[in-house]
PDB file of N, CA and C in Angstrom:
ATOM      1  N   PRO R   1     -13.774  11.600  23.688  1.00  0.00           N
ATOM      2  CA  PRO R   1     -14.208  10.190  23.516  1.00  0.00           C
ATOM      3  C   PRO R   1     -13.211   9.336  23.333  1.00  0.00           C
ATOM      4  N   ASP R   2     -12.650   7.912  23.118  1.00  0.00           N
ATOM      5  CA  ASP R   2     -11.553   7.624  22.851  1.00  0.00           C
ATOM      6  C   ASP R   2     -11.889   7.124  21.072  1.00  0.00           C
ATOM      7  N   ASP R   3     -11.296   7.210  20.365  1.00  0.00           N
ATOM      8  CA  ASP R   3     -11.108   6.467  18.759  1.00  0.00           C
ATOM      9  C   ASP R   3     -11.826   5.066  18.909  1.00  0.00           C
ATOM     10  N   PRO R   4     -12.819   5.068  17.984  1.00  0.00           N
ATOM     11  CA  PRO R   4     -13.081   3.342  18.336  1.00  0.00           C
ATOM     12  C   PRO R   4     -12.483   2.168  16.923  1.00  0.00           C
ATOM     13  N   TRP R   5     -11.089   3.184  16.818  1.00  0.00           N
ATOM     14  CA  TRP R   5     -10.207   1.892  16.334  1.00  0.00           C
ATOM     15  C   TRP R   5      -9.194   1.814  17.473  1.00  0.00           C
ATOM     16  N   GLY R   6      -9.527   2.052  18.954  1.00  0.00           N
ATOM     17  CA  GLY R   6      -9.066   1.945  19.903  1.00  0.00           C
ATOM     18  C   GLY R   6      -7.676   2.600  20.747  1.00  0.00           C
ATOM     19  N   THR R   7      -7.840   4.319  20.041  1.00  0.00           N
ATOM     20  CA  THR R   7      -7.062   4.771  20.278  1.00  0.00           C
ATOM     21  C   THR R   7      -7.251   5.750  22.043  1.00  0.00           C
ATOM     22  N   SER R   8      -6.801   5.797  22.497  1.00  0.00           N
ATOM     23  CA  SER R   8      -7.226   6.042  23.831  1.00  0.00           C
ATOM     24  C   SER R   8      -6.982   8.052  23.602  1.00  0.00           C
ATOM     25  N   ALA R   9      -8.305   8.560  24.374  1.00  0.00           N
ATOM     26  CA  ALA R   9      -7.975  10.090  24.403  1.00  0.00           C
ATOM     27  C   ALA R   9      -6.510  10.609  24.751  1.00  0.00           C
ATOM     28  N   VAL R  10      -5.942   9.829  25.557  1.00  0.00           N
ATOM     29  CA  VAL R  10      -4.229  10.400  25.926  1.00  0.00           C
ATOM     30  C   VAL R  10      -3.665  10.284  25.014  1.00  0.00           C
ATOM     31  N   GLU R  11      -3.812   9.214  23.799  1.00  0.00           N
ATOM     32  CA  GLU R  11      -2.851   9.564  22.942  1.00  0.00           C
ATOM     33  C   GLU R  11      -3.294  10.219  21.952  1.00  0.00           C
ATOM     34  N   LEU R  12      -4.136  10.631  21.732  1.00  0.00           N
ATOM     35  CA  LEU R  12      -4.854  11.678  20.408  1.00  0.00           C
ATOM     36  C   LEU R  12      -4.564  12.817  20.857  1.00  0.00           C
ATOM     37  N   ALA R  13      -4.083  13.181  22.359  1.00  0.00           N
ATOM     38  CA  ALA R  13      -3.508  14.161  23.172  1.00  0.00           C
ATOM     39  C   ALA R  13      -2.346  14.285  23.051  1.00  0.00           C
ATOM     40  N   MET R  14      -1.684  13.395  23.094  1.00  0.00           N
ATOM     41  CA  MET R  14      -0.202  12.992  23.169  1.00  0.00           C
ATOM     42  C   MET R  14       0.215  13.746  21.411  1.00  0.00           C
ATOM     43  N   GLU R  15      -0.321  13.154  20.269  1.00  0.00           N
ATOM     44  CA  GLU R  15      -0.143  13.042  19.270  1.00  0.00           C
ATOM     45  C   GLU R  15      -0.643  14.598  18.992  1.00  0.00           C
ATOM     46  N   ALA R  16      -1.825  14.698  19.330  1.00  0.00           N
ATOM     47  CA  ALA R  16      -2.001  16.709  18.943  1.00  0.00           C
ATOM     48  C   ALA R  16      -0.759  17.106  19.392  1.00  0.00           C
ATOM     49  N   ASN R  17      -0.076  17.134  20.578  1.00  0.00           N
ATOM     50  CA  ASN R  17       1.187  17.838  21.192  1.00  0.00           C
ATOM     51  C   ASN R  17       2.114  17.826  20.450  1.00  0.00           C
ATOM     52  N   TRP R  18       2.178  16.723  19.687  1.00  0.00           N
ATOM     53  CA  TRP R  18       3.814  16.392  18.791  1.00  0.00           C
ATOM     54  C   TRP R  18       3.282  16.988  17.272  1.00  0.00           C
ATOM     55  N   MET R  19       2.377  17.040  17.121  1.00  0.00           N
ATOM     56  CA  MET R  19       1.864  17.595  15.885  1.00  0.00           C
ATOM     57  C   MET R  19       2.427  19.246  15.936  1.00  0.00           C
ATOM     58  N   ASN R  20       1.622  19.770  17.274  1.00  0.00           N
ATOM     59  CA  ASN R  20       1.648  21.315  17.329  1.00  0.00           C
ATOM     60  C   ASN R  20       3.580  22.062  17.911  1.00  0.00           C
ATOM     61  N   ASN R  21       4.130  20.548  17.971  1.00  0.00           N
ATOM     62  CA  ASN R  21       5.555  20.590  18.379  1.00  0.00           C
ATOM     63  C   ASN R  21       6.019  20.724  17.180  1.00  0.00           C
ATOM     64  N   HIS R  22       6.073  19.994  16.047  1.00  0.00           N
ATOM     65  CA  HIS R  22       6.580  19.028  14.927  1.00  0.00           C
ATOM     66  C   HIS R  22       5.936  19.811  13.235  1.00  0.00           C
ATOM     67  N   PRO R  23       5.357  21.760  13.334  1.00  0.00           N
ATOM     68  CA  PRO R  23       4.818  22.103  12.004  1.00  0.00           C
ATOM     69  C   PRO R  23       4.712  21.783  10.816  1.00  0.00           C
ATOM     70  N   ASP R  24       5.751  21.007  10.236  1.00  0.00           N
ATOM     71  CA  ASP R  24       6.155  20.541   9.089  1.00  0.00           C
ATOM     72  C   ASP R  24       6.186  19.549   8.852  1.00  0.00           C
ATOM     73  N   ALA R  25       5.747  18.807  10.164  1.00  0.00           N
ATOM     74  CA  ALA R  25       5.333  16.817   9.607  1.00  0.00           C
ATOM     75  C   ALA R  25       4.269  16.819   9.094  1.00  0.00           C
ATOM     76  N   LEU R  26       4.409  15.531   8.021  1.00  0.00           N
ATOM     77  CA  LEU R  26       3.198  14.668   7.604  1.00  0.00           C
ATOM     78  C   LEU R  26       2.681  13.734   8.514  1.00  0.00           C
ATOM     79  N   VAL R  27       1.659  13.301   8.533  1.00  0.00           N
ATOM     80  CA  VAL R  27       1.595  11.670   9.441  1.00  0.00           C
ATOM     81  C   VAL R  27       1.161  10.499   8.330  1.00  0.00           C
ATOM     82  N   CYS R  28       1.476   9.479   8.409  1.00  0.00           N
ATOM     83  CA  CYS R  28       1.045   8.802   7.098  1.00  0.00           C
ATOM     84  C   CYS R  28       0.035   7.952   8.075  1.00  0.00           C
ATOM     85  N   ARG R  29      -1.116   7.595   7.732  1.00  0.00           N
ATOM     86  CA  ARG R  29      -1.798   6.600   8.380  1.00  0.00           C
ATOM     87  C   ARG R  29      -2.601   5.977   7.693  1.00  0.00           C
ATOM     88  N   GLY R  30      -3.398   4.366   8.201  1.00  0.00           N
ATOM     89  CA  GLY R  30      -3.949   3.883   6.928  1.00  0.00           C
ATOM     90  C   GLY R  30      -5.444   4.174   6.889  1.00  0.00           C
ATOM     91  N   ILE R  31      -5.807   3.286   6.475  1.00  0.00           N
ATOM     92  CA  ILE R  31      -7.377   4.067   5.683  1.00  0.00           C
ATOM     93  C   ILE R  31      -8.400   4.025   7.106  1.00  0.00           C
ATOM     94  N   PHE R  32      -7.924   3.453   8.096  1.00  0.00           N
ATOM     95  CA  PHE R  32      -8.979   3.138   9.138  1.00  0.00           C
ATOM     96  C   PHE R  32      -8.798   4.160  10.258  1.00  0.00           C
ATOM     97  N   GLU R  33      -7.624   4.921   9.719  1.00  0.00           N
ATOM     98  CA  GLU R  33      -7.288   5.639  11.133  1.00  0.00           C
ATOM     99  C   GLU R  33      -7.575   7.039  11.260  1.00  0.00           C
ATOM    100  N   GLN R  34      -7.799   7.417  12.673  1.00  0.00           N
ATOM    101  CA  GLN R  34      -8.730   8.812  12.800  1.00  0.00           C
ATOM    102  C   GLN R  34      -7.269  10.107  12.206  1.00  0.00           C
ATOM    103  N   GLY R  35      -7.470  10.832  11.560  1.00  0.00           N
ATOM    104  CA  GLY R  35      -6.502  12.034  11.245  1.00  0.00           C
ATOM    105  C   GLY R  35      -7.005  13.111  12.138  1.00  0.00           C
ATOM    106  N   ASN R  36      -6.343  14.128  11.866  1.00  0.00           N
ATOM    107  CA  ASN R  36      -6.291  14.905  12.694  1.00  0.00           C
ATOM    108  C   ASN R  36      -6.158  16.451  11.559  1.00  0.00           C
ATOM    109  N   GLY R  37      -6.569  16.134  10.280  1.00  0.00           N
ATOM    110  CA  GLY R  37      -6.207  17.098   9.280  1.00  0.00           C
ATOM    111  C   GLY R  37      -5.285  17.063   8.266  1.00  0.00           C
ATOM    112  N   ALA R  38      -5.645  18.339   7.756  1.00  0.00           N
ATOM    113  CA  ALA R  38      -4.644  18.480   5.977  1.00  0.00           C
ATOM    114  C   ALA R  38      -3.214  17.786   6.451  1.00  0.00           C
ATOM    115  N   ARG R  39      -2.635  17.678   7.117  1.00  0.00           N
ATOM    116  CA  ARG R  39      -1.047  17.150   7.177  1.00  0.00           C
ATOM    117  C   ARG R  39      -1.100  15.404   7.412  1.00  0.00           C
ATOM    118  N   ASP R  40      -2.165  14.834   7.311  1.00  0.00           N
ATOM    119  CA  ASP R  40      -2.627  13.176   7.301  1.00  0.00           C
ATOM    120  C   ASP R  40      -2.186  13.091   5.601  1.00  0.00           C
ATOM    121  N   LEU R  41      -1.439  11.540   5.268  1.00  0.00           N
ATOM    122  CA  LEU R  41      -1.209  10.946   4.416  1.00  0.00           C
ATOM    123  C   LEU R  41      -2.123   9.798   4.373  1.00  0.00           C
ATOM    124  N   THR R  42      -3.014   9.366   3.759  1.00  0.00           N
ATOM    125  CA  THR R  42      -3.863   8.023   3.917  1.00  0.00           C
ATOM    126  C   THR R  42      -2.866   7.228   3.275  1.00  0.00           C
ATOM    127  N   ILE R  43      -2.351   5.476   3.720  1.00  0.00           N
ATOM    128  CA  ILE R  43      -1.661   4.975   2.887  1.00  0.00           C
ATOM    129  C   ILE R  43      -2.616   3.876   2.542  1.00  0.00           C
ATOM    130  N   ALA R  44      -2.802   3.511   1.707  1.00  0.00           N
ATOM    131  CA  ALA R  44      -3.599   2.373   1.158  1.00  0.00           C
ATOM    132  C   ALA R  44      -3.282   1.264   0.242  1.00  0.00           C
ATOM    133  N   GLY R  45      -2.000   1.201   0.014  1.00  0.00           N
ATOM    134  CA  GLY R  45      -1.383   0.565  -0.964  1.00  0.00           C
ATOM    135  C   GLY R  45      -2.079  -1.057  -0.697  1.00  0.00           C
ATOM    136  N   SER R  46      -2.223  -1.191   0.580  1.00  0.00           N
ATOM    137  CA  SER R  46      -2.557  -2.818   0.870  1.00  0.00           C
ATOM    138  C   SER R  46      -4.313  -3.021   0.215  1.00  0.00           C
ATOM    139  N   GLN R  47      -4.407  -2.354  -0.091  1.00  0.00           N
ATOM    140  CA  GLN R  47      -5.962  -2.625  -0.717  1.00  0.00           C
ATOM    141  C   GLN R  47      -6.260  -2.198  -1.989  1.00  0.00           C
ATOM    142  N   GLU R  48      -5.536  -2.241  -3.072  1.00  0.00           N
ATOM    143  CA  GLU R  48      -5.422  -3.023  -4.787  1.00  0.00           C
ATOM    144  C   GLU R  48      -5.578  -3.903  -4.751  1.00  0.00           C
ATOM    145  N   LYS R  49      -5.898  -3.982  -5.456  1.00  0.00           N
ATOM    146  CA  LYS R  49      -6.846  -5.065  -6.233  1.00  0.00           C
ATOM    147  C   LYS R  49      -5.751  -5.946  -7.261  1.00  0.00           C
ATOM    148  N   THR R  50      -4.533  -4.994  -8.184  1.00  0.00           N
ATOM    149  CA  THR R  50      -3.652  -6.206  -8.867  1.00  0.00           C
ATOM    150  C   THR R  50      -2.082  -5.540  -7.943  1.00  0.00           C
ATOM    151  N   ASN R  51      -1.085  -6.253  -8.457  1.00  0.00           N
ATOM    152  CA  ASN R  51       0.142  -6.245  -8.186  1.00  0.00           C
ATOM    153  C   ASN R  51       0.710  -4.766  -9.175  1.00  0.00           C
ATOM    154  N   VAL R  52       0.465  -4.573 -10.722  1.00  0.00           N
ATOM    155  CA  VAL R  52       0.427  -3.691 -11.043  1.00  0.00           C
ATOM    156  C   VAL R  52       0.015  -2.023 -10.043  1.00  0.00           C
ATOM    157  N   ALA R  53      -1.449  -1.836 -10.248  1.00  0.00           N
ATOM    158  CA  ALA R  53      -1.619  -1.228  -9.282  1.00  0.00           C
ATOM    159  C   ALA R  53      -0.768  -0.357  -7.773  1.00  0.00           C
ATOM    160  N   THR R  54      -0.128  -1.765  -7.355  1.00  0.00           N
ATOM    161  CA  THR R  54       0.111  -1.709  -6.207  1.00  0.00           C
ATOM    162  C   THR R  54       1.886  -0.755  -6.838  1.00  0.00           C
ATOM    163  N   PHE R  55       1.938  -1.013  -7.785  1.00  0.00           N
ATOM    164  CA  PHE R  55       3.348  -0.075  -8.191  1.00  0.00           C
ATOM    165  C   PHE R  55       3.467   1.285  -8.315  1.00  0.00           C
ATOM    166  N   ASP R  56       1.949   1.748  -8.151  1.00  0.00           N
ATOM    167  CA  ASP R  56       1.781   2.802  -8.356  1.00  0.00           C
ATOM    168  C   ASP R  56       2.241   3.851  -7.336  1.00  0.00           C
ATOM    169  N   TRP R  57       1.842   2.909  -5.735  1.00  0.00           N
ATOM    170  CA  TRP R  57       2.237   3.952  -4.672  1.00  0.00           C
ATOM    171  C   TRP R  57       3.931   4.008  -4.400  1.00  0.00           C
ATOM    172  N   LEU R  58       4.590   3.444  -5.362  1.00  0.00           N
ATOM    173  CA  LEU R  58       6.048   3.969  -5.326  1.00  0.00           C
ATOM    174  C   LEU R  58       6.028   5.635  -5.882  1.00  0.00           C
ATOM    175  N   GLY R  59       5.169   5.710  -6.880  1.00  0.00           N
ATOM    176  CA  GLY R  59       5.666   7.000  -7.167  1.00  0.00           C
ATOM    177  C   GLY R  59       4.626   8.253  -5.881  1.00  0.00           C
ATOM    178  N   TYR R  60       3.601   7.508  -5.342  1.00  0.00           N
ATOM    179  CA  TYR R  60       3.115   8.057  -4.338  1.00  0.00           C
ATOM    180  C   TYR R  60       4.262   8.886  -3.196  1.00  0.00           C
ATOM    181  N   TYR R  61       5.173   7.562  -3.088  1.00  0.00           N
ATOM    182  CA  TYR R  61       5.796   7.609  -2.092  1.00  0.00           C
ATOM    183  C   TYR R  61       7.156   8.823  -1.991  1.00  0.00           C
ATOM    184  N   ALA R  62       7.415   8.595  -3.725  1.00  0.00           N
ATOM    185  CA  ALA R  62       8.626   9.331  -4.524  1.00  0.00           C
ATOM    186  C   ALA R  62       8.586  11.247  -4.399  1.00  0.00           C
ATOM    187  N   ALA R  63       7.182  11.043  -4.560  1.00  0.00           N
ATOM    188  CA  ALA R  63       7.034  12.599  -4.809  1.00  0.00           C
ATOM    189  C   ALA R  63       7.149  13.712  -3.170  1.00  0.00           C
ATOM    190  N   LEU R  64       7.160  12.596  -2.198  1.00  0.00           N
ATOM    191  CA  LEU R  64       7.413  13.290  -0.940  1.00  0.00           C
ATOM    192  C   LEU R  64       9.101  13.701  -1.061  1.00  0.00           C
ATOM    193  N   PHE R  65       9.964  13.058  -1.768  1.00  0.00           N
ATOM    194  CA  PHE R  65      11.193  13.441  -1.743  1.00  0.00           C
ATOM    195  C   PHE R  65      11.752  13.610  -2.743  1.00  0.00           C
ATOM    196  N   ASN R  66      10.544  14.394  -4.120  1.00  0.00           N
ATOM    197  CA  ASN R  66      10.929  14.430  -5.132  1.00  0.00           C
ATOM    198  C   ASN R  66      11.906  13.590  -6.210  1.00  0.00           C
ATOM    199  N   LEU R  67      11.671  12.562  -6.123  1.00  0.00           N
ATOM    200  CA  LEU R  67      12.118  10.860  -6.989  1.00  0.00           C
ATOM    201  C   LEU R  67      11.392  10.580  -7.374  1.00  0.00           C
ATOM    202  N   GLU R  68      10.592  11.348  -7.997  1.00  0.00           N
ATOM    203  CA  GLU R  68       9.673  10.702  -9.181  1.00  0.00           C
ATOM    204  C   GLU R  68      10.096  10.068 -10.282  1.00  0.00           C
ATOM    205  N   ARG R  69      11.420  10.690 -10.722  1.00  0.00           N
ATOM    206  CA  ARG R  69      12.035  10.242 -12.050  1.00  0.00           C
ATOM    207  C   ARG R  69      12.345   9.039 -11.654  1.00  0.00           C
ATOM    208  N   LYS R  70      13.360   8.980 -10.354  1.00  0.00           N
ATOM    209  CA  LYS R  70      13.626   7.398 -10.327  1.00  0.00           C
ATOM    210  C   LYS R  70      12.654   6.405 -10.303  1.00  0.00           C
ATOM    211  N   ALA R  71      11.421   6.758  -9.429  1.00  0.00           N
ATOM    212  CA  ALA R  71      10.078   6.319  -9.289  1.00  0.00           C
ATOM    213  C   ALA R  71       9.793   5.449 -10.207  1.00  0.00           C
ATOM    214  N   ASN R  72       9.697   6.453 -10.982  1.00  0.00           N
ATOM    215  CA  ASN R  72       8.746   6.331 -12.578  1.00  0.00           C
ATOM    216  C   ASN R  72       9.848   4.679 -13.820  1.00  0.00           C
ATOM    217  N   GLU R  73      10.822   4.881 -13.416  1.00  0.00           N
ATOM    218  CA  GLU R  73      12.167   4.168 -14.077  1.00  0.00           C
ATOM    219  C   GLU R  73      11.983   2.500 -13.267  1.00  0.00           C
ATOM    220  N   ILE R  74      11.710   2.734 -11.739  1.00  0.00           N
ATOM    221  CA  ILE R  74      11.648   1.633 -11.188  1.00  0.00           C
ATOM    222  C   ILE R  74      10.461   0.603 -11.297  1.00  0.00           C
ATOM    223  N   VAL R  75       9.125   1.325 -11.709  1.00  0.00           N
ATOM    224  CA  VAL R  75       8.122   1.362 -12.324  1.00  0.00           C
ATOM    225  C   VAL R  75       7.806   0.881 -13.418  1.00  0.00           C
ATOM    226  N   ALA R  76       8.762   1.199 -13.803  1.00  0.00           N
ATOM    227  CA  ALA R  76       8.501   0.461 -15.730  1.00  0.00           C
ATOM    228  C   ALA R  76       9.155  -1.023 -15.662  1.00  0.00           C
ATOM    229  N   GLU R  77      10.359  -0.676 -15.189  1.00  0.00           N
ATOM    230  CA  GLU R  77      11.332  -1.759 -14.966  1.00  0.00           C
ATOM    231  C   GLU R  77      10.931  -3.098 -14.602  1.00  0.00           C
ATOM    232  N   THR R  78      10.122  -3.216 -13.353  1.00  0.00           N
ATOM    233  CA  THR R  78       9.273  -3.969 -12.425  1.00  0.00           C
ATOM    234  C   THR R  78       8.128  -4.390 -13.420  1.00  0.00           C
ATOM    235  N   GLU R  79       7.510  -3.966 -13.987  1.00  0.00           N
ATOM    236  CA  GLU R  79       6.147  -3.844 -14.399  1.00  0.00           C
ATOM    237  C   GLU R  79       6.166  -4.564 -16.024  1.00  0.00           C
ATOM    238  N   GLY R  80       7.973  -4.576 -16.541  1.00  0.00           N
ATOM    239  CA  GLY R  80       8.214  -4.448 -17.435  1.00  0.00           C
ATOM    240  C   GLY R  80       8.640  -6.665 -17.476  1.00  0.00           C
ATOM    241  N   ARG R  81       9.234  -6.913 -15.733  1.00  0.00           N
ATOM    242  CA  ARG R  81       9.430  -8.181 -15.309  1.00  0.00           C
ATOM    243  C   ARG R  81       8.151  -8.990 -15.063  1.00  0.00           C
ATOM    244  N   TYR R  82       7.085  -8.091 -14.564  1.00  0.00           N
ATOM    245  CA  TYR R  82       5.986  -8.703 -13.989  1.00  0.00           C
ATOM    246  C   TYR R  82       5.199  -9.143 -15.526  1.00  0.00           C
ATOM    247  N   SER R  83       5.229  -8.348 -16.328  1.00  0.00           N
ATOM    248  CA  SER R  83       4.479  -8.575 -17.739  1.00  0.00           C
ATOM    249  C   SER R  83       5.405  -9.771 -18.594  1.00  0.00           C
ATOM    250  N   CYS R  84       6.704  -9.618 -18.172  1.00  0.00           N
ATOM    251  CA  CYS R  84       7.067 -10.800 -18.822  1.00  0.00           C
ATOM    252  C   CYS R  84       6.592 -12.092 -18.026  1.00  0.00           C
ATOM    253  N   SER R  85       7.025 -12.095 -16.570  1.00  0.00           N
ATOM    254  CA  SER R  85       6.766 -13.373 -16.137  1.00  0.00           C
ATOM    255  C   SER R  85       5.454 -13.583 -16.306  1.00  0.00           C
ATOM    256  N   ALA R  86       3.999 -12.738 -16.066  1.00  0.00           N
ATOM    257  CA  ALA R  86       2.812 -13.591 -16.657  1.00  0.00           C
ATOM    258  C   ALA R  86       2.625 -14.026 -18.076  1.00  0.00           C
ATOM    259  N   GLN R  87       3.313 -13.206 -18.874  1.00  0.00           N
ATOM    260  CA  GLN R  87       3.237 -13.956 -20.620  1.00  0.00           C
ATOM    261  C   GLN R  87       3.725 -15.266 -20.528  1.00  0.00           C
ATOM    262  N   ASN R  88       4.858 -15.529 -19.697  1.00  0.00           N
ATOM    263  CA  ASN R  88       5.424 -16.650 -19.275  1.00  0.00           C
ATOM    264  C   ASN R  88       4.672 -17.581 -18.727  1.00  0.00           C
ATOM    265  N   ALA R  89       4.022 -17.711 -17.647  1.00  0.00           N
ATOM    266  CA  ALA R  89       3.074 -18.481 -17.089  1.00  0.00           C
ATOM    267  C   ALA R  89       1.969 -18.817 -17.866  1.00  0.00           C
ATOM    268  N   LEU R  90       1.481 -17.849 -18.911  1.00  0.00           N
ATOM    269  CA  LEU R  90       0.607 -17.875 -20.294  1.00  0.00           C
ATOM    270  C   LEU R  90       0.829 -19.046 -21.044  1.00  0.00           C
ATOM    271  N   TYR R  91       2.095 -18.503 -21.964  1.00  0.00           N
ATOM    272  CA  TYR R  91       2.717 -19.843 -22.547  1.00  0.00           C
ATOM    273  C   TYR R  91       3.027 -21.215 -22.034  1.00  0.00           C
ATOM    274  N   LEU R  92       3.372 -21.378 -20.609  1.00  0.00           N
ATOM    275  CA  LEU R  92       3.887 -22.620 -19.983  1.00  0.00           C
ATOM    276  C   LEU R  92       2.381 -23.291 -19.667  1.00  0.00           C
ATOM    277  N   SER R  93       1.219 -23.157 -19.698  1.00  0.00           N
ATOM    278  CA  SER R  93       0.327 -23.079 -18.917  1.00  0.00           C
ATOM    279  C   SER R  93      -0.661 -23.341 -20.160  1.00  0.00           C
ATOM    280  N   SER R  94      -0.724 -22.758 -21.799  1.00  0.00           N
ATOM    281  CA  SER R  94      -1.405 -22.589 -22.605  1.00  0.00           C
ATOM    282  C   SER R  94      -2.048 -24.076 -23.292  1.00  0.00           C
ATOM    283  N   ASP R  95      -1.462 -25.302 -22.701  1.00  0.00           N
ATOM    284  CA  ASP R  95      -2.037 -26.615 -23.418  1.00  0.00           C
ATOM    285  C   ASP R  95      -2.404 -27.365 -22.284  1.00  0.00           C
ATOM    286  N   ILE R  96      -2.685 -27.007 -21.329  1.00  0.00           N
ATOM    287  CA  ILE R  96      -3.250 -27.379 -20.009  1.00  0.00           C
ATOM    288  C   ILE R  96      -4.351 -26.870 -20.156  1.00  0.00           C
ATOM    289  N   PRO R  97      -5.673 -28.089 -20.143  1.00  0.00           N
ATOM    290  CA  PRO R  97      -6.908 -27.607 -20.775  1.00  0.00           C
ATOM    291  C   PRO R  97      -7.319 -27.106 -19.234  1.00  0.00           C
ATOM    292  N   LYS R  98      -8.477 -26.247 -19.516  1.00  0.00           N
ATOM    293  CA  LYS R  98      -8.638 -24.835 -18.287  1.00  0.00           C
ATOM    294  C   LYS R  98      -9.361 -25.904 -17.212  1.00  0.00           C
ATOM    295  N   GLU R  99     -10.121 -27.338 -17.247  1.00  0.00           N
ATOM    296  CA  GLU R  99     -10.289 -27.749 -16.188  1.00  0.00           C
ATOM    297  C   GLU R  99      -9.681 -28.588 -15.482  1.00  0.00           C
ATOM    298  N   GLU R 100      -8.361 -28.628 -16.249  1.00  0.00           N
ATOM    299  CA  GLU R 100      -7.445 -29.247 -15.592  1.00  0.00           C
ATOM    300  C   GLU R 100      -6.391 -28.199 -14.548  1.00  0.00           C
ATOM    301  N   LYS R 101      -6.253 -27.036 -15.099  1.00  0.00           N
ATOM    302  CA  LYS R 101      -5.638 -26.299 -14.369  1.00  0.00           C
ATOM    303  C   LYS R 101      -5.997 -25.669 -12.756  1.00  0.00           C
ATOM    304  N   PRO R 102      -4.796 -25.845 -12.218  1.00  0.00           N
ATOM    305  CA  PRO R 102      -5.266 -25.366 -10.320  1.00  0.00           C
ATOM    306  C   PRO R 102      -5.751 -24.195 -10.061  1.00  0.00           C
ATOM    307  N   THR R 103      -6.829 -24.108  -9.356  1.00  0.00           N
ATOM    308  CA  THR R 103      -6.925 -22.848  -8.333  1.00  0.00           C
ATOM    309  C   THR R 103      -6.057 -22.603  -7.247  1.00  0.00           C
ATOM    310  N   VAL R 104      -5.519 -21.254  -7.077  1.00  0.00           N
ATOM    311  CA  VAL R 104      -4.618 -21.156  -6.139  1.00  0.00           C
ATOM    312  C   VAL R 104      -5.117 -19.970  -5.400  1.00  0.00           C
ATOM    313  N   LEU R 105      -5.292 -20.339  -3.990  1.00  0.00           N
ATOM    314  CA  LEU R 105      -5.932 -19.011  -3.117  1.00  0.00           C
ATOM    315  C   LEU R 105      -4.792 -18.620  -2.683  1.00  0.00           C
ATOM    316  N   TRP R 106      -4.495 -17.175  -2.322  1.00  0.00           N
ATOM    317  CA  TRP R 106      -3.104 -16.832  -1.688  1.00  0.00           C
ATOM    318  C   TRP R 106      -4.144 -15.399  -1.155  1.00  0.00           C
ATOM    319  N   ALA R 107      -4.336 -15.870   0.512  1.00  0.00           N
ATOM    320  CA  ALA R 107      -4.930 -14.985   1.413  1.00  0.00           C
ATOM    321  C   ALA R 107      -4.230 -15.051   2.605  1.00  0.00           C
ATOM    322  N   ARG R 108      -4.512 -14.114   3.379  1.00  0.00           N
ATOM    323  CA  ARG R 108      -3.606 -13.746   4.925  1.00  0.00           C
ATOM    324  C   ARG R 108      -4.958 -13.444   5.856  1.00  0.00           C
ATOM    325  N   HIS R 109      -5.495 -14.285   6.575  1.00  0.00           N
ATOM    326  CA  HIS R 109      -6.541 -13.893   8.018  1.00  0.00           C
ATOM    327  C   HIS R 109      -5.644 -13.161   9.181  1.00  0.00           C
ATOM    328  N   PHE R 110      -6.578 -12.547   9.539  1.00  0.00           N
ATOM    329  CA  PHE R 110      -5.889 -11.768  10.728  1.00  0.00           C
ATOM    330  C   PHE R 110      -7.743 -11.808  11.331  1.00  0.00           C
ATOM    331  N   SER R 111      -7.222 -11.168  12.750  1.00  0.00           N
ATOM    332  CA  SER R 111      -8.713 -10.906  13.623  1.00  0.00           C
ATOM    333  C   SER R 111      -8.285  -9.423  14.010  1.00  0.00           C
ATOM    334  N   GLY R 112      -9.055  -8.884  15.002  1.00  0.00           N
ATOM    335  CA  GLY R 112      -9.307  -7.676  15.242  1.00  0.00           C
ATOM    336  C   GLY R 112      -9.975  -6.369  14.204  1.00  0.00           C
ATOM    337  N   THR R 113      -9.396  -5.339  14.859  1.00  0.00           N
ATOM    338  CA  THR R 113      -9.209  -4.183  14.116  1.00  0.00           C
ATOM    339  C   THR R 113      -7.795  -3.833  13.237  1.00  0.00           C
ATOM    340  N   GLY R 114      -6.924  -3.998  13.672  1.00  0.00           N
ATOM    341  CA  GLY R 114      -5.463  -3.886  13.313  1.00  0.00           C
ATOM    342  C   GLY R 114      -4.864  -4.427  12.385  1.00  0.00           C
ATOM    343  N   TRP R 115      -3.645  -4.237  11.534  1.00  0.00           N
ATOM    344  CA  TRP R 115      -3.368  -4.859  10.239  1.00  0.00           C
ATOM    345  C   TRP R 115      -2.542  -5.373  11.335  1.00  0.00           C
TER     346      TRP R 115
END
């Protein structure tokens, strides 16, 4: 039967054949994609609730290339800049009464089952 997310039986068979021909390959999949087993890596960075949590995904990818040390450096620098920006925003808005502060919505609309 076909995958409920729209992948046809033919596509699944082609993928299984490719995986058999590439035994060392890993496959990155989204959280809703049907996998074929132990060689699947779930990618879910878009599901994180905060920017800082998203930074941790760099370490996930870095581990695949033995670059954890470099990833840790980049994450530390990025977190430092993010924290500085957050502190600056807090300082600059500290004298504005709460009822006068604007509410901001940052969103993305999509339809269908895919990204």
